[in-house]
């Protein structure tokens, strides 16, 4: 049996749902007839009728109890997962219940299958429903906080405080706060998401800054500033004309009144001096 049990009245409600919502292939027949048909199919499945007949009986059992799966899946609607996906997950639980069910125990199949189906759906929410992976401890704590919040809200007539939640659940206030924070990881907002209204706010992506291509040079510029202060006036001027005003060595030579060759030697020496100082730092 599944390690996650449902509420005590789940199987009764599920059996009633079977009576109201039988699969079209079976038709609207009485609940006793459903039980009888289910028993017949399990007898074929567990008997020696052959692989083909057993496979057909297994498929018929799945179709016969799909209403049970749909009933269980409705309990988890409006929690961020499509109903069709919940039915698919619940059907996996139903198939597991069919394969594990032992008819000689004298238990109704719906009584056995309901907690198995619900457990499979809960595991889906616990393991795959999170947008960002968080520890299982926090996932389970979030579910406890949700259940305790509903009960205390009804009892107190207001939203409970973290301390009140901690007393009911039996943990610390810090753990409650951690569990509440982890709930933000359950569903995320796309950066491209925006209001359909033309007058609404823009998408989050439009409000984010872009990467500055010059940011990687900030550290170099800040490191070289004190080194530039130690240079002579002529060397500073040559660097300014070459790298900030983009002048050629010939233009610089005309500007300061020396030969182009002399400018080249001064520039080479100054750059070597700065490079050596940076490497030492």
PDB file of C-alpha atoms in Angstrom:
ATOM      1  CA  UNK A   1       0.000   0.000   0.000  1.00  0.00           C
ATOM      2  CA  UNK A   2       1.128   3.557  -0.578  1.00  0.00           C
ATOM      3  CA  UNK A   3       3.098   5.185   2.185  1.00  0.00           C
ATOM      4  CA  UNK A   4       0.848   8.248   1.942  1.00  0.00           C
ATOM      5  CA  UNK A   5      -2.631   7.654   3.324  1.00  0.00           C
ATOM      6  CA  UNK A   6      -5.698   9.683   2.468  1.00  0.00           C
ATOM      7  CA  UNK A   7      -8.471  10.978   4.715  1.00  0.00           C
ATOM      8  CA  UNK A   8     -10.623   8.370   6.395  1.00  0.00           C
ATOM      9  CA  UNK A   9     -13.638   9.201   4.273  1.00  0.00           C
ATOM     10  CA  UNK A  10     -11.829   9.252   0.947  1.00  0.00           C
ATOM     11  CA  UNK A  11     -12.694   5.724  -0.068  1.00  0.00           C
ATOM     12  CA  UNK A  12     -16.376   6.206   0.760  1.00  0.00           C
ATOM     13  CA  UNK A  13     -16.561   9.378  -1.290  1.00  0.00           C
ATOM     14  CA  UNK A  14     -14.642   7.670  -4.076  1.00  0.00           C
ATOM     15  CA  UNK A  15     -17.038   4.753  -4.168  1.00  0.00           C
ATOM     16  CA  UNK A  16     -19.946   7.181  -4.357  1.00  0.00           C
ATOM     17  CA  UNK A  17     -18.169   8.929  -7.211  1.00  0.00           C
ATOM     18  CA  UNK A  18     -17.856   5.610  -8.994  1.00  0.00           C
ATOM     19  CA  UNK A  19     -21.595   5.211  -8.752  1.00  0.00           C
ATOM     20  CA  UNK A  20     -22.178   8.650 -10.281  1.00  0.00           C
ATOM     21  CA  UNK A  21     -19.327   8.872 -12.767  1.00  0.00           C
ATOM     22  CA  UNK A  22     -18.737   5.460 -14.247  1.00  0.00           C
ATOM     23  CA  UNK A  23     -16.706   5.220 -17.402  1.00  0.00           C
ATOM     24  CA  UNK A  24     -18.725   5.351 -20.630  1.00  0.00           C
ATOM     25  CA  UNK A  25     -17.597   1.842 -21.513  1.00  0.00           C
ATOM     26  CA  UNK A  26     -19.298   0.481 -18.408  1.00  0.00           C
ATOM     27  CA  UNK A  27     -22.406   2.603 -18.330  1.00  0.00           C
ATOM     28  CA  UNK A  28     -24.499   3.811 -15.394  1.00  0.00           C
ATOM     29  CA  UNK A  29     -24.877   0.639 -13.427  1.00  0.00           C
ATOM     30  CA  UNK A  30     -25.151   0.011  -9.717  1.00  0.00           C
ATOM     31  CA  UNK A  31     -22.216   0.103  -7.384  1.00  0.00           C
ATOM     32  CA  UNK A  32     -22.672  -3.568  -6.560  1.00  0.00           C
ATOM     33  CA  UNK A  33     -22.384  -4.399 -10.242  1.00  0.00           C
ATOM     34  CA  UNK A  34     -19.151  -2.430 -10.401  1.00  0.00           C
ATOM     35  CA  UNK A  35     -17.791  -4.416  -7.471  1.00  0.00           C
ATOM     36  CA  UNK A  36     -18.906  -7.638  -9.076  1.00  0.00           C
ATOM     37  CA  UNK A  37     -17.321  -6.729 -12.400  1.00  0.00           C
ATOM     38  CA  UNK A  38     -14.129  -5.680 -10.627  1.00  0.00           C
ATOM     39  CA  UNK A  39     -13.973  -9.022  -8.804  1.00  0.00           C
ATOM     40  CA  UNK A  40     -14.440 -10.893 -12.094  1.00  0.00           C
ATOM     41  CA  UNK A  41     -11.638  -8.944 -13.757  1.00  0.00           C
ATOM     42  CA  UNK A  42      -9.267  -9.543 -10.839  1.00  0.00           C
ATOM     43  CA  UNK A  43     -10.055 -13.251 -11.015  1.00  0.00           C
ATOM     44  CA  UNK A  44      -8.995 -13.237 -14.672  1.00  0.00           C
ATOM     45  CA  UNK A  45      -5.924 -11.112 -13.908  1.00  0.00           C
ATOM     46  CA  UNK A  46      -4.737 -13.405 -11.141  1.00  0.00           C
ATOM     47  CA  UNK A  47      -5.745 -16.637 -12.895  1.00  0.00           C
ATOM     48  CA  UNK A  48      -4.192 -18.749 -15.652  1.00  0.00           C
ATOM     49  CA  UNK A  49      -6.236 -17.446 -18.549  1.00  0.00           C
ATOM     50  CA  UNK A  50      -3.222 -16.359 -20.584  1.00  0.00           C
ATOM     51  CA  UNK A  51      -1.200 -13.234 -21.131  1.00  0.00           C
ATOM     52  CA  UNK A  52      -3.610 -11.685 -23.628  1.00  0.00           C
ATOM     53  CA  UNK A  53      -6.663 -12.147 -21.417  1.00  0.00           C
ATOM     54  CA  UNK A  54      -4.781 -10.875 -18.375  1.00  0.00           C
ATOM     55  CA  UNK A  55      -3.651  -7.754 -20.218  1.00  0.00           C
ATOM     56  CA  UNK A  56      -7.224  -7.109 -21.370  1.00  0.00           C
ATOM     57  CA  UNK A  57      -8.530  -7.577 -17.821  1.00  0.00           C
ATOM     58  CA  UNK A  58      -5.920  -5.146 -16.499  1.00  0.00           C
ATOM     59  CA  UNK A  59      -6.934  -2.518 -19.066  1.00  0.00           C
ATOM     60  CA  UNK A  60     -10.611  -3.031 -18.225  1.00  0.00           C
ATOM     61  CA  UNK A  61      -9.861  -2.528 -14.530  1.00  0.00           C
ATOM     62  CA  UNK A  62      -8.126   0.741 -15.305  1.00  0.00           C
ATOM     63  CA  UNK A  63     -11.065   1.995 -17.366  1.00  0.00           C
ATOM     64  CA  UNK A  64     -13.551   0.794 -14.769  1.00  0.00           C
ATOM     65  CA  UNK A  65     -11.928   2.838 -12.003  1.00  0.00           C
ATOM     66  CA  UNK A  66     -10.934   5.984 -13.912  1.00  0.00           C
ATOM     67  CA  UNK A  67     -13.781   7.822 -12.182  1.00  0.00           C
ATOM     68  CA  UNK A  68     -12.052   7.131  -8.892  1.00  0.00           C
ATOM     69  CA  UNK A  69      -8.864   8.724 -10.251  1.00  0.00           C
ATOM     70  CA  UNK A  70     -10.754  11.777 -11.509  1.00  0.00           C
ATOM     71  CA  UNK A  71     -12.484  12.150  -8.148  1.00  0.00           C
ATOM     72  CA  UNK A  72      -9.143  12.090  -6.310  1.00  0.00           C
ATOM     73  CA  UNK A  73      -7.547  14.483  -8.806  1.00  0.00           C
ATOM     74  CA  UNK A  74     -10.313  17.066  -8.232  1.00  0.00           C
ATOM     75  CA  UNK A  75      -9.103  17.471  -4.662  1.00  0.00           C
ATOM     76  CA  UNK A  76      -5.889  18.989  -6.025  1.00  0.00           C
ATOM     77  CA  UNK A  77      -7.314  21.348  -8.625  1.00  0.00           C
ATOM     78  CA  UNK A  78      -6.281  25.021  -8.674  1.00  0.00           C
ATOM     79  CA  UNK A  79      -2.853  24.246  -7.267  1.00  0.00           C
ATOM     80  CA  UNK A  80      -0.875  25.167 -10.348  1.00  0.00           C
ATOM     81  CA  UNK A  81      -1.007  21.811 -12.143  1.00  0.00           C
ATOM     82  CA  UNK A  82      -3.354  21.014 -15.089  1.00  0.00           C
ATOM     83  CA  UNK A  83      -6.185  18.671 -14.162  1.00  0.00           C
ATOM     84  CA  UNK A  84      -5.318  16.364 -17.081  1.00  0.00           C
ATOM     85  CA  UNK A  85      -1.784  15.956 -15.731  1.00  0.00           C
ATOM     86  CA  UNK A  86      -3.133  15.082 -12.294  1.00  0.00           C
ATOM     87  CA  UNK A  87      -5.382  12.448 -13.845  1.00  0.00           C
ATOM     88  CA  UNK A  88      -2.407  10.930 -15.663  1.00  0.00           C
ATOM     89  CA  UNK A  89      -0.366  10.835 -12.463  1.00  0.00           C
ATOM     90  CA  UNK A  90      -3.303   9.398 -10.537  1.00  0.00           C
ATOM     91  CA  UNK A  91      -3.756   6.739 -13.213  1.00  0.00           C
ATOM     92  CA  UNK A  92      -0.189   5.596 -12.562  1.00  0.00           C
ATOM     93  CA  UNK A  93      -1.183   5.151  -8.916  1.00  0.00           C
ATOM     94  CA  UNK A  94      -4.268   3.232 -10.015  1.00  0.00           C
ATOM     95  CA  UNK A  95      -2.161   0.859 -12.140  1.00  0.00           C
ATOM     96  CA  UNK A  96       0.189   0.303  -9.205  1.00  0.00           C
ATOM     97  CA  UNK A  97      -2.795  -0.464  -6.979  1.00  0.00           C
ATOM     98  CA  UNK A  98      -4.168  -2.954  -9.520  1.00  0.00           C
ATOM     99  CA  UNK A  99      -0.820  -4.751  -9.743  1.00  0.00           C
ATOM    100  CA  UNK A 100      -0.414  -4.915  -5.954  1.00  0.00           C
ATOM    101  CA  UNK A 101      -3.992  -5.665  -4.900  1.00  0.00           C
ATOM    102  CA  UNK A 102      -4.603  -9.022  -3.250  1.00  0.00           C
ATOM    103  CA  UNK A 103      -8.210 -10.168  -3.498  1.00  0.00           C
ATOM    104  CA  UNK A 104      -7.936 -12.668  -0.653  1.00  0.00           C
ATOM    105  CA  UNK A 105      -7.538  -9.910   1.947  1.00  0.00           C
ATOM    106  CA  UNK A 106     -11.250  -9.132   1.865  1.00  0.00           C
ATOM    107  CA  UNK A 107     -10.779  -5.393   1.258  1.00  0.00           C
ATOM    108  CA  UNK A 108     -12.701  -3.401  -1.320  1.00  0.00           C
ATOM    109  CA  UNK A 109     -10.427  -2.411  -4.185  1.00  0.00           C
ATOM    110  CA  UNK A 110     -11.534   1.238  -4.049  1.00  0.00           C
ATOM    111  CA  UNK A 111     -10.638   1.312  -0.349  1.00  0.00           C
ATOM    112  CA  UNK A 112      -7.163   0.031  -1.200  1.00  0.00           C
ATOM    113  CA  UNK A 113      -6.648   2.085  -4.352  1.00  0.00           C
ATOM    114  CA  UNK A 114      -7.757   5.513  -3.112  1.00  0.00           C
ATOM    115  CA  UNK A 115      -4.778   6.223  -0.793  1.00  0.00           C
ATOM    116  CA  UNK A 116      -2.438   4.826  -3.449  1.00  0.00           C
ATOM    117  CA  UNK A 117      -3.816   7.193  -6.104  1.00  0.00           C
ATOM    118  CA  UNK A 118      -3.774  10.169  -3.746  1.00  0.00           C
ATOM    119  CA  UNK A 119      -0.265   9.286  -2.632  1.00  0.00           C
ATOM    120  CA  UNK A 120       0.955   9.262  -6.233  1.00  0.00           C
ATOM    121  CA  UNK A 121      -0.551  12.713  -6.834  1.00  0.00           C
ATOM    122  CA  UNK A 122       0.986  14.073  -3.623  1.00  0.00           C
ATOM    123  CA  UNK A 123       4.375  12.723  -4.621  1.00  0.00           C
ATOM    124  CA  UNK A 124       3.996  14.461  -7.973  1.00  0.00           C
ATOM    125  CA  UNK A 125       3.501  17.777  -6.191  1.00  0.00           C
ATOM    126  CA  UNK A 126       6.321  17.033  -3.783  1.00  0.00           C
ATOM    127  CA  UNK A 127       8.936  15.913  -6.324  1.00  0.00           C
ATOM    128  CA  UNK A 128       8.009  17.519  -9.645  1.00  0.00           C
ATOM    129  CA  UNK A 129       5.724  20.440  -8.914  1.00  0.00           C
ATOM    130  CA  UNK A 130       8.465  22.766  -7.724  1.00  0.00           C
ATOM    131  CA  UNK A 131       9.933  25.319 -10.117  1.00  0.00           C
ATOM    132  CA  UNK A 132      13.153  25.352  -8.074  1.00  0.00           C
ATOM    133  CA  UNK A 133      14.385  22.238  -6.328  1.00  0.00           C
ATOM    134  CA  UNK A 134      14.308  22.549  -2.531  1.00  0.00           C
ATOM    135  CA  UNK A 135      15.019  19.913   0.156  1.00  0.00           C
ATOM    136  CA  UNK A 136      12.230  17.443   0.811  1.00  0.00           C
ATOM    137  CA  UNK A 137      12.166  18.571   4.451  1.00  0.00           C
ATOM    138  CA  UNK A 138      11.070  22.036   3.347  1.00  0.00           C
ATOM    139  CA  UNK A 139       8.573  20.639   0.850  1.00  0.00           C
ATOM    140  CA  UNK A 140       6.867  18.627   3.588  1.00  0.00           C
ATOM    141  CA  UNK A 141       7.049  21.563   6.000  1.00  0.00           C
ATOM    142  CA  UNK A 142       5.323  23.763   3.439  1.00  0.00           C
ATOM    143  CA  UNK A 143       2.432  21.299   3.251  1.00  0.00           C
ATOM    144  CA  UNK A 144       2.187  21.211   7.055  1.00  0.00           C
ATOM    145  CA  UNK A 145       2.181  25.002   7.187  1.00  0.00           C
ATOM    146  CA  UNK A 146      -0.598  25.142   4.603  1.00  0.00           C
ATOM    147  CA  UNK A 147      -2.782  22.682   6.509  1.00  0.00           C
ATOM    148  CA  UNK A 148      -2.103  24.312   9.887  1.00  0.00           C
ATOM    149  CA  UNK A 149      -2.765  27.791   8.488  1.00  0.00           C
ATOM    150  CA  UNK A 150      -6.200  26.748   7.248  1.00  0.00           C
ATOM    151  CA  UNK A 151      -7.161  25.180  10.582  1.00  0.00           C
ATOM    152  CA  UNK A 152      -5.897  28.076  12.704  1.00  0.00           C
ATOM    153  CA  UNK A 153      -7.477  30.696  10.438  1.00  0.00           C
ATOM    154  CA  UNK A 154     -10.855  29.040  10.879  1.00  0.00           C
ATOM    155  CA  UNK A 155     -10.330  28.661  14.628  1.00  0.00           C
ATOM    156  CA  UNK A 156      -8.902  32.111  15.390  1.00  0.00           C
ATOM    157  CA  UNK A 157     -10.789  34.127  12.798  1.00  0.00           C
ATOM    158  CA  UNK A 158      -7.538  35.632  11.538  1.00  0.00           C
ATOM    159  CA  UNK A 159      -4.254  34.599   9.954  1.00  0.00           C
ATOM    160  CA  UNK A 160      -2.003  32.769  12.445  1.00  0.00           C
ATOM    161  CA  UNK A 161       1.367  34.142  13.468  1.00  0.00           C
ATOM    162  CA  UNK A 162       4.572  32.180  12.804  1.00  0.00           C
ATOM    163  CA  UNK A 163       4.828  31.407  16.544  1.00  0.00           C
ATOM    164  CA  UNK A 164       1.309  29.968  16.608  1.00  0.00           C
ATOM    165  CA  UNK A 165       2.123  27.838  13.558  1.00  0.00           C
ATOM    166  CA  UNK A 166       5.328  26.649  15.215  1.00  0.00           C
ATOM    167  CA  UNK A 167       3.441  25.559  18.344  1.00  0.00           C
ATOM    168  CA  UNK A 168       0.890  23.578  16.343  1.00  0.00           C
ATOM    169  CA  UNK A 169       3.415  21.917  14.012  1.00  0.00           C
ATOM    170  CA  UNK A 170       6.021  21.391  16.713  1.00  0.00           C
ATOM    171  CA  UNK A 171       9.009  23.246  15.287  1.00  0.00           C
ATOM    172  CA  UNK A 172      10.810  26.528  15.785  1.00  0.00           C
ATOM    173  CA  UNK A 173       9.730  29.928  14.487  1.00  0.00           C
ATOM    174  CA  UNK A 174      12.901  30.028  12.366  1.00  0.00           C
ATOM    175  CA  UNK A 175      11.884  26.788  10.661  1.00  0.00           C
ATOM    176  CA  UNK A 176       8.415  28.204   9.988  1.00  0.00           C
ATOM    177  CA  UNK A 177       9.957  31.267   8.351  1.00  0.00           C
ATOM    178  CA  UNK A 178      12.236  29.036   6.298  1.00  0.00           C
ATOM    179  CA  UNK A 179       9.257  26.966   5.158  1.00  0.00           C
ATOM    180  CA  UNK A 180       7.314  30.093   4.183  1.00  0.00           C
ATOM    181  CA  UNK A 181      10.284  31.402   2.205  1.00  0.00           C
ATOM    182  CA  UNK A 182      10.658  28.071   0.420  1.00  0.00           C
ATOM    183  CA  UNK A 183       7.097  28.361  -0.881  1.00  0.00           C
ATOM    184  CA  UNK A 184       8.323  31.098  -3.236  1.00  0.00           C
ATOM    185  CA  UNK A 185      10.261  28.386  -5.087  1.00  0.00           C
ATOM    186  CA  UNK A 186       7.074  26.490  -5.953  1.00  0.00           C
ATOM    187  CA  UNK A 187       6.048  28.762  -8.793  1.00  0.00           C
ATOM    188  CA  UNK A 188       8.214  31.269 -10.619  1.00  0.00           C
ATOM    189  CA  UNK A 189       7.350  34.204 -12.847  1.00  0.00           C
ATOM    190  CA  UNK A 190       8.724  34.263 -16.346  1.00  0.00           C
ATOM    191  CA  UNK A 191      10.888  37.251 -17.203  1.00  0.00           C
ATOM    192  CA  UNK A 192       8.787  37.614 -20.364  1.00  0.00           C
ATOM    193  CA  UNK A 193       5.486  37.582 -18.473  1.00  0.00           C
ATOM    194  CA  UNK A 194       3.509  40.826 -18.749  1.00  0.00           C
ATOM    195  CA  UNK A 195       0.013  42.164 -18.439  1.00  0.00           C
ATOM    196  CA  UNK A 196      -2.068  41.750 -21.587  1.00  0.00           C
ATOM    197  CA  UNK A 197      -3.341  45.284 -21.074  1.00  0.00           C
ATOM    198  CA  UNK A 198      -1.499  47.790 -23.256  1.00  0.00           C
ATOM    199  CA  UNK A 199      -1.517  50.237 -20.349  1.00  0.00           C
ATOM    200  CA  UNK A 200      -0.149  47.665 -17.902  1.00  0.00           C
ATOM    201  CA  UNK A 201       3.384  47.430 -16.576  1.00  0.00           C
ATOM    202  CA  UNK A 202       6.102  46.140 -18.911  1.00  0.00           C
ATOM    203  CA  UNK A 203       7.609  42.668 -18.654  1.00  0.00           C
ATOM    204  CA  UNK A 204      10.226  42.182 -15.941  1.00  0.00           C
ATOM    205  CA  UNK A 205      12.830  41.536 -18.635  1.00  0.00           C
ATOM    206  CA  UNK A 206      12.337  45.072 -19.949  1.00  0.00           C
ATOM    207  CA  UNK A 207      13.208  46.543 -16.544  1.00  0.00           C
ATOM    208  CA  UNK A 208      16.485  44.685 -16.132  1.00  0.00           C
ATOM    209  CA  UNK A 209      19.760  46.388 -16.931  1.00  0.00           C
ATOM    210  CA  UNK A 210      22.121  45.167 -19.611  1.00  0.00           C
ATOM    211  CA  UNK A 211      25.684  44.070 -19.067  1.00  0.00           C
ATOM    212  CA  UNK A 212      28.133  46.960 -19.290  1.00  0.00           C
ATOM    213  CA  UNK A 213      30.997  45.998 -21.577  1.00  0.00           C
ATOM    214  CA  UNK A 214      33.287  48.433 -19.756  1.00  0.00           C
ATOM    215  CA  UNK A 215      32.642  47.062 -16.279  1.00  0.00           C
ATOM    216  CA  UNK A 216      35.461  44.530 -16.576  1.00  0.00           C
ATOM    217  CA  UNK A 217      37.943  47.403 -17.085  1.00  0.00           C
ATOM    218  CA  UNK A 218      36.972  49.213 -13.881  1.00  0.00           C
ATOM    219  CA  UNK A 219      39.439  47.298 -11.740  1.00  0.00           C
ATOM    220  CA  UNK A 220      42.273  47.963 -14.201  1.00  0.00           C
ATOM    221  CA  UNK A 221      41.479  51.682 -14.369  1.00  0.00           C
ATOM    222  CA  UNK A 222      41.310  52.014 -10.599  1.00  0.00           C
ATOM    223  CA  UNK A 223      44.591  50.121 -10.210  1.00  0.00           C
ATOM    224  CA  UNK A 224      46.435  52.229 -12.756  1.00  0.00           C
ATOM    225  CA  UNK A 225      45.305  55.626 -11.465  1.00  0.00           C
ATOM    226  CA  UNK A 226      47.956  55.910  -8.697  1.00  0.00           C
ATOM    227  CA  UNK A 227      50.622  54.688 -11.138  1.00  0.00           C
ATOM    228  CA  UNK A 228      49.756  57.436 -13.605  1.00  0.00           C
ATOM    229  CA  UNK A 229      50.152  60.001 -10.864  1.00  0.00           C
ATOM    230  CA  UNK A 230      53.805  58.972 -10.585  1.00  0.00           C
ATOM    231  CA  UNK A 231      54.589  59.690 -14.237  1.00  0.00           C
ATOM    232  CA  UNK A 232      56.100  62.874 -15.583  1.00  0.00           C
ATOM    233  CA  UNK A 233      54.004  65.529 -17.321  1.00  0.00           C
ATOM    234  CA  UNK A 234      55.299  64.617 -20.808  1.00  0.00           C
ATOM    235  CA  UNK A 235      54.607  60.904 -20.346  1.00  0.00           C
ATOM    236  CA  UNK A 236      51.101  61.676 -19.065  1.00  0.00           C
ATOM    237  CA  UNK A 237      50.435  63.892 -22.058  1.00  0.00           C
ATOM    238  CA  UNK A 238      51.643  61.262 -24.514  1.00  0.00           C
ATOM    239  CA  UNK A 239      49.348  58.638 -22.960  1.00  0.00           C
ATOM    240  CA  UNK A 240      46.422  61.079 -23.032  1.00  0.00           C
ATOM    241  CA  UNK A 241      46.941  61.942 -26.704  1.00  0.00           C
ATOM    242  CA  UNK A 242      47.474  58.321 -27.733  1.00  0.00           C
ATOM    243  CA  UNK A 243      44.800  56.446 -25.799  1.00  0.00           C
ATOM    244  CA  UNK A 244      42.127  59.037 -25.044  1.00  0.00           C
ATOM    245  CA  UNK A 245      42.302  61.253 -28.133  1.00  0.00           C
ATOM    246  CA  UNK A 246      43.326  58.385 -30.457  1.00  0.00           C
ATOM    247  CA  UNK A 247      46.166  60.367 -32.105  1.00  0.00           C
ATOM    248  CA  UNK A 248      48.908  58.609 -34.075  1.00  0.00           C
ATOM    249  CA  UNK A 249      52.539  58.755 -33.012  1.00  0.00           C
ATOM    250  CA  UNK A 250      53.264  61.186 -35.878  1.00  0.00           C
ATOM    251  CA  UNK A 251      50.486  63.501 -34.750  1.00  0.00           C
ATOM    252  CA  UNK A 252      51.742  63.331 -31.163  1.00  0.00           C
ATOM    253  CA  UNK A 253      55.268  64.171 -32.308  1.00  0.00           C
ATOM    254  CA  UNK A 254      53.981  67.282 -34.072  1.00  0.00           C
ATOM    255  CA  UNK A 255      51.888  68.193 -31.020  1.00  0.00           C
ATOM    256  CA  UNK A 256      54.729  68.086 -28.485  1.00  0.00           C
ATOM    257  CA  UNK A 257      57.568  69.050 -30.842  1.00  0.00           C
ATOM    258  CA  UNK A 258      59.698  65.886 -30.920  1.00  0.00           C
ATOM    259  CA  UNK A 259      60.402  63.175 -33.491  1.00  0.00           C
ATOM    260  CA  UNK A 260      58.025  60.265 -34.078  1.00  0.00           C
ATOM    261  CA  UNK A 261      60.829  57.868 -33.106  1.00  0.00           C
ATOM    262  CA  UNK A 262      61.254  59.627 -29.773  1.00  0.00           C
ATOM    263  CA  UNK A 263      57.507  59.406 -29.129  1.00  0.00           C
ATOM    264  CA  UNK A 264      57.649  55.679 -29.872  1.00  0.00           C
ATOM    265  CA  UNK A 265      60.508  55.152 -27.396  1.00  0.00           C
ATOM    266  CA  UNK A 266      58.792  57.198 -24.683  1.00  0.00           C
ATOM    267  CA  UNK A 267      55.502  55.375 -25.187  1.00  0.00           C
ATOM    268  CA  UNK A 268      57.152  51.949 -25.108  1.00  0.00           C
ATOM    269  CA  UNK A 269      59.110  52.773 -21.960  1.00  0.00           C
ATOM    270  CA  UNK A 270      56.089  54.234 -20.160  1.00  0.00           C
ATOM    271  CA  UNK A 271      53.864  51.254 -20.941  1.00  0.00           C
ATOM    272  CA  UNK A 272      56.559  48.821 -19.812  1.00  0.00           C
ATOM    273  CA  UNK A 273      56.902  50.743 -16.557  1.00  0.00           C
ATOM    274  CA  UNK A 274      53.161  50.651 -15.913  1.00  0.00           C
ATOM    275  CA  UNK A 275      52.935  46.933 -16.768  1.00  0.00           C
ATOM    276  CA  UNK A 276      55.786  46.083 -14.404  1.00  0.00           C
ATOM    277  CA  UNK A 277      54.191  48.076 -11.579  1.00  0.00           C
ATOM    278  CA  UNK A 278      50.845  46.320 -12.060  1.00  0.00           C
ATOM    279  CA  UNK A 279      52.479  42.887 -12.003  1.00  0.00           C
ATOM    280  CA  UNK A 280      54.292  43.751  -8.773  1.00  0.00           C
ATOM    281  CA  UNK A 281      51.033  44.886  -7.139  1.00  0.00           C
TER     282      UNK A 281
END
